[in-house]
mmCIF file of C-alpha atoms in Angstrom:
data_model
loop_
_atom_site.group_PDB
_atom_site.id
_atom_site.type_symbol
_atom_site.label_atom_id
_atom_site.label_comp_id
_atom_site.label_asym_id
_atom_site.label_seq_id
_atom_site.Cartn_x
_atom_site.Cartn_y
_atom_site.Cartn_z
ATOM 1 C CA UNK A 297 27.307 8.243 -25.306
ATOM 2 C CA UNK A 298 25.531 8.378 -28.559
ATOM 3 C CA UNK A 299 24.091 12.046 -28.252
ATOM 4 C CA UNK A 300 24.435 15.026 -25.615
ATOM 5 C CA UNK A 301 22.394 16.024 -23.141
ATOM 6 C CA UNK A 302 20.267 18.616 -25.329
ATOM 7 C CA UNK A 303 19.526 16.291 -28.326
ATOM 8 C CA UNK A 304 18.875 13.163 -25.752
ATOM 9 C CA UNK A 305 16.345 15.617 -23.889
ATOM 10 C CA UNK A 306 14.668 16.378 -27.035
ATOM 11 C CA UNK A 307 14.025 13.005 -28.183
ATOM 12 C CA UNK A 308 13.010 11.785 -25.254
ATOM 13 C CA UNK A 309 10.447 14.308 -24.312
ATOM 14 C CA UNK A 310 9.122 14.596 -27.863
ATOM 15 C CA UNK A 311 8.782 10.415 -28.203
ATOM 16 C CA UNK A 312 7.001 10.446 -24.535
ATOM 17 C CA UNK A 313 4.839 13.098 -25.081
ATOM 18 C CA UNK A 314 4.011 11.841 -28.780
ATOM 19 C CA UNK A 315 3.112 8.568 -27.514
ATOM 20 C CA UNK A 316 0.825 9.520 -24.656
ATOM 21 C CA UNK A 317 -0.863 11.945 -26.739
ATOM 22 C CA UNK A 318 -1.423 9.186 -29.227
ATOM 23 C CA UNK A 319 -2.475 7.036 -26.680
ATOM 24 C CA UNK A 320 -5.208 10.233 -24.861
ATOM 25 C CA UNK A 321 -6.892 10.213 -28.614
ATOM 26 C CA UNK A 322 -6.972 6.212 -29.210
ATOM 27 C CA UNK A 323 -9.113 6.482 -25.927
ATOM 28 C CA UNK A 324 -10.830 9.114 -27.124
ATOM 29 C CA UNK A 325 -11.574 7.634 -30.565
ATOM 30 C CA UNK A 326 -12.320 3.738 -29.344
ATOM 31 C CA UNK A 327 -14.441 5.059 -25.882
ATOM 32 C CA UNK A 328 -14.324 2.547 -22.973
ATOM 33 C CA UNK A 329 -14.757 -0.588 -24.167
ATOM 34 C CA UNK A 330 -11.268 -0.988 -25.917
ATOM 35 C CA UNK A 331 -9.796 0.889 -22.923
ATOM 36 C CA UNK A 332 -11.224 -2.027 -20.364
ATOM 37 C CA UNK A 333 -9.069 -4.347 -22.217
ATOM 38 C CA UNK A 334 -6.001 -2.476 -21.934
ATOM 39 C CA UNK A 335 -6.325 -1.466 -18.599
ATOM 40 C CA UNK A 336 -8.075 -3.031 -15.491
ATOM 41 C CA UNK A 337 -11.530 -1.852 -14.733
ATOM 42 C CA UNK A 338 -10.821 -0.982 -11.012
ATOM 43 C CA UNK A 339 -8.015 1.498 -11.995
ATOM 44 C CA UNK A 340 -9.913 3.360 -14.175
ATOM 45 C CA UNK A 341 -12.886 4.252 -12.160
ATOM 46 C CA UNK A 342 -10.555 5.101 -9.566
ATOM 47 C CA UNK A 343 -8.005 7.733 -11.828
ATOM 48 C CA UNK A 344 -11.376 8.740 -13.462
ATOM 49 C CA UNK A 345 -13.197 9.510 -10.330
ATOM 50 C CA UNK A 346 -9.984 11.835 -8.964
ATOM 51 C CA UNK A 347 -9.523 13.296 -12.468
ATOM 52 C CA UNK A 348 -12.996 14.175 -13.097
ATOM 53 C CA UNK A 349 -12.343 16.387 -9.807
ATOM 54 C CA UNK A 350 -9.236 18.130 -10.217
ATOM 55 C CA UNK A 351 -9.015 18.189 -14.388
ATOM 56 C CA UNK A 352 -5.457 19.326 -15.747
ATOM 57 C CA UNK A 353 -3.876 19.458 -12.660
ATOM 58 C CA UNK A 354 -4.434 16.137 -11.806
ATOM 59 C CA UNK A 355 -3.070 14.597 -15.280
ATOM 60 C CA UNK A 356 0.170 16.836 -14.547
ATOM 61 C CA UNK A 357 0.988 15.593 -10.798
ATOM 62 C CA UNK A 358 0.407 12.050 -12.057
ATOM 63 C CA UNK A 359 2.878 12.215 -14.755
ATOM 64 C CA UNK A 360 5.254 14.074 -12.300
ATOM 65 C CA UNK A 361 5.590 11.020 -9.444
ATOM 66 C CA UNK A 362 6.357 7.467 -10.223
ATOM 67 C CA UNK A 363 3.299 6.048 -7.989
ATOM 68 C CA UNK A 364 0.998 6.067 -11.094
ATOM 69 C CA UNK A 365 0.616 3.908 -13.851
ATOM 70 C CA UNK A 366 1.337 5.966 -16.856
ATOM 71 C CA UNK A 367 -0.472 4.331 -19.671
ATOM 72 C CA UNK A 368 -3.387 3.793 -17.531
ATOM 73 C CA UNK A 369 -3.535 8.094 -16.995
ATOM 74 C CA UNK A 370 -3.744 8.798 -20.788
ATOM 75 C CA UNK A 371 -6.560 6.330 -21.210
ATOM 76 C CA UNK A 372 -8.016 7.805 -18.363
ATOM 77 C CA UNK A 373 -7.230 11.282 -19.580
ATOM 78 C CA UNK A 374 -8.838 10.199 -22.848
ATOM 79 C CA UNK A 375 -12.174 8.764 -21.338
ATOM 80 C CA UNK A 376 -12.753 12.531 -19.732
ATOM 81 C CA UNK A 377 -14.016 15.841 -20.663
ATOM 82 C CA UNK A 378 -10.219 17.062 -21.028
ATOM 83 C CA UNK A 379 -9.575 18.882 -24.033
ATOM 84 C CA UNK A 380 -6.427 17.673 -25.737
ATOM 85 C CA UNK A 381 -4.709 20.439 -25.981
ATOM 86 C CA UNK A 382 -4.842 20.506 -21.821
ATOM 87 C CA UNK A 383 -4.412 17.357 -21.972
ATOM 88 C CA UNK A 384 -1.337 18.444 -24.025
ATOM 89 C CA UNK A 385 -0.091 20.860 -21.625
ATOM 90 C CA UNK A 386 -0.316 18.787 -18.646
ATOM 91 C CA UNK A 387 1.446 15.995 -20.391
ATOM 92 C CA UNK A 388 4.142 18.118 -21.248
ATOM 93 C CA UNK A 389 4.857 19.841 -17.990
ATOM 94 C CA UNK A 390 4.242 16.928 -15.867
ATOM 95 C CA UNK A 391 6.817 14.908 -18.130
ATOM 96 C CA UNK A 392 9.340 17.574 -17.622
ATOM 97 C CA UNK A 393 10.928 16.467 -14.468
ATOM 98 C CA UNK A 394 11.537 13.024 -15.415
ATOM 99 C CA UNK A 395 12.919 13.241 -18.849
ATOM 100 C CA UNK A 396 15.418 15.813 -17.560
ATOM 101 C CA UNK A 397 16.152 13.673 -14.518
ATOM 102 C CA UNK A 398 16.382 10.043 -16.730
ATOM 103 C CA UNK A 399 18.313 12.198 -19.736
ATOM 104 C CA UNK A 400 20.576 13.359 -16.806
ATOM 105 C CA UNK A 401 21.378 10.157 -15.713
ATOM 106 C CA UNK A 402 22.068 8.784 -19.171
ATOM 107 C CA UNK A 403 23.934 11.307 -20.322
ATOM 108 C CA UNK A 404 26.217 11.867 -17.239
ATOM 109 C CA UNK A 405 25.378 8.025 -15.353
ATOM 110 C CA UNK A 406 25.389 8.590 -11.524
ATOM 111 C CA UNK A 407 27.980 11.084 -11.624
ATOM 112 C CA UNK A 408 25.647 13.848 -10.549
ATOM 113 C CA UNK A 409 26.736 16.391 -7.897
ATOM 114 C CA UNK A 410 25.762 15.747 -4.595
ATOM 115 C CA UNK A 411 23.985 19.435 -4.752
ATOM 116 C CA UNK A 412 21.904 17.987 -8.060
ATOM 117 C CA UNK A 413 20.406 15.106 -6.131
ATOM 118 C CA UNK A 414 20.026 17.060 -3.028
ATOM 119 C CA UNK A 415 17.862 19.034 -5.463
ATOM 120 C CA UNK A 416 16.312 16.214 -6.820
ATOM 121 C CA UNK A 417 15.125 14.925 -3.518
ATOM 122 C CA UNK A 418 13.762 18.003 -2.110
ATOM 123 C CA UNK A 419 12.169 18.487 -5.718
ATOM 124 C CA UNK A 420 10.508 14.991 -5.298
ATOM 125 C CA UNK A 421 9.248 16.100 -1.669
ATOM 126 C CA UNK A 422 7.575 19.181 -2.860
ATOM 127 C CA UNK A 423 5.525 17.060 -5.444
ATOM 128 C CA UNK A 424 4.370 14.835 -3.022
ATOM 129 C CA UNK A 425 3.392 17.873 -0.832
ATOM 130 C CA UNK A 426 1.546 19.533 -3.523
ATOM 131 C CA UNK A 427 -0.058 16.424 -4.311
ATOM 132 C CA UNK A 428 -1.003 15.531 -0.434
ATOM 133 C CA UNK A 429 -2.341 19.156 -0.544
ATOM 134 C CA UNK A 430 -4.030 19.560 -3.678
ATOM 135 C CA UNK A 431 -5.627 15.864 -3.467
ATOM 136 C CA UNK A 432 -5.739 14.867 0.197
ATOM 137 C CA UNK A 433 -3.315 12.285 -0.332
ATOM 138 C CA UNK A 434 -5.506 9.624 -2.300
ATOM 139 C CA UNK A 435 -3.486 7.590 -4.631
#
């Protein structure tokens, strides 16, 4: 392996938090039309519809599960009323789960514990809880 855990982690989260945030203020900066040619119509009205609902919390849970389209959120997150410093916070706290999980397996391949993806799992059915709770399940 080319670097340990900590330095992978850093890198990782820094570059994907760097990049959305770039990509949250190229939305912000061009406004909708250059976002409707990076990103189809139909899933932005829909992500902007939920967001415009739930704010913050709603940019968080969709970087935190795998069922959304990634680039697609910052746009989205972009296009709304969210500042970008919560837009900031939400990116990196909802980033947090993955990195660590994706750094975990690169740094250690699928030689995990049985306990860590035990806790994996139930951590993965907690988010979708919260996010059946919080937002009634719509994805």
């Amino acid at each position: 392996y080319v670097y340990n855990f900590a330095f992978a982690f850093t890198i990782s989260l820094t570059a994907t938090v760097l990049g959305s945030q770039l990509a949250f203020l190229l939305a912000r900066w061009a406004g909708r039309p250059l976002v409707e040619r990076l990103a189809p119509v139909n899933l932005l009205d829909k992500w902007y519809d939920m967001s415009a609902q739930k704010g913050m919390l709603f940019f968080m849970f969709s970087f935190m599960l795998p069922i959304f389209p990634s680039d697609v959120m910052n746009y989205v997150a972009g296009l709304s009323a969210l500042s970008p410093r919560r837009f900031f916070i939400a990116n990196l706290l909802g980033r947090l789960p993955g990195v660590v999980l994706m750094t975990a397996i690169g740094a250690y391949g699928f030689q995990l514990s049985l306990g860590v993806w035990i806790g994996i799992a139930v951590a993965t059915i907690i988010m979708f809880i919260a996010w059946r709770k919080l937002f009634g399940g719509r994805s």
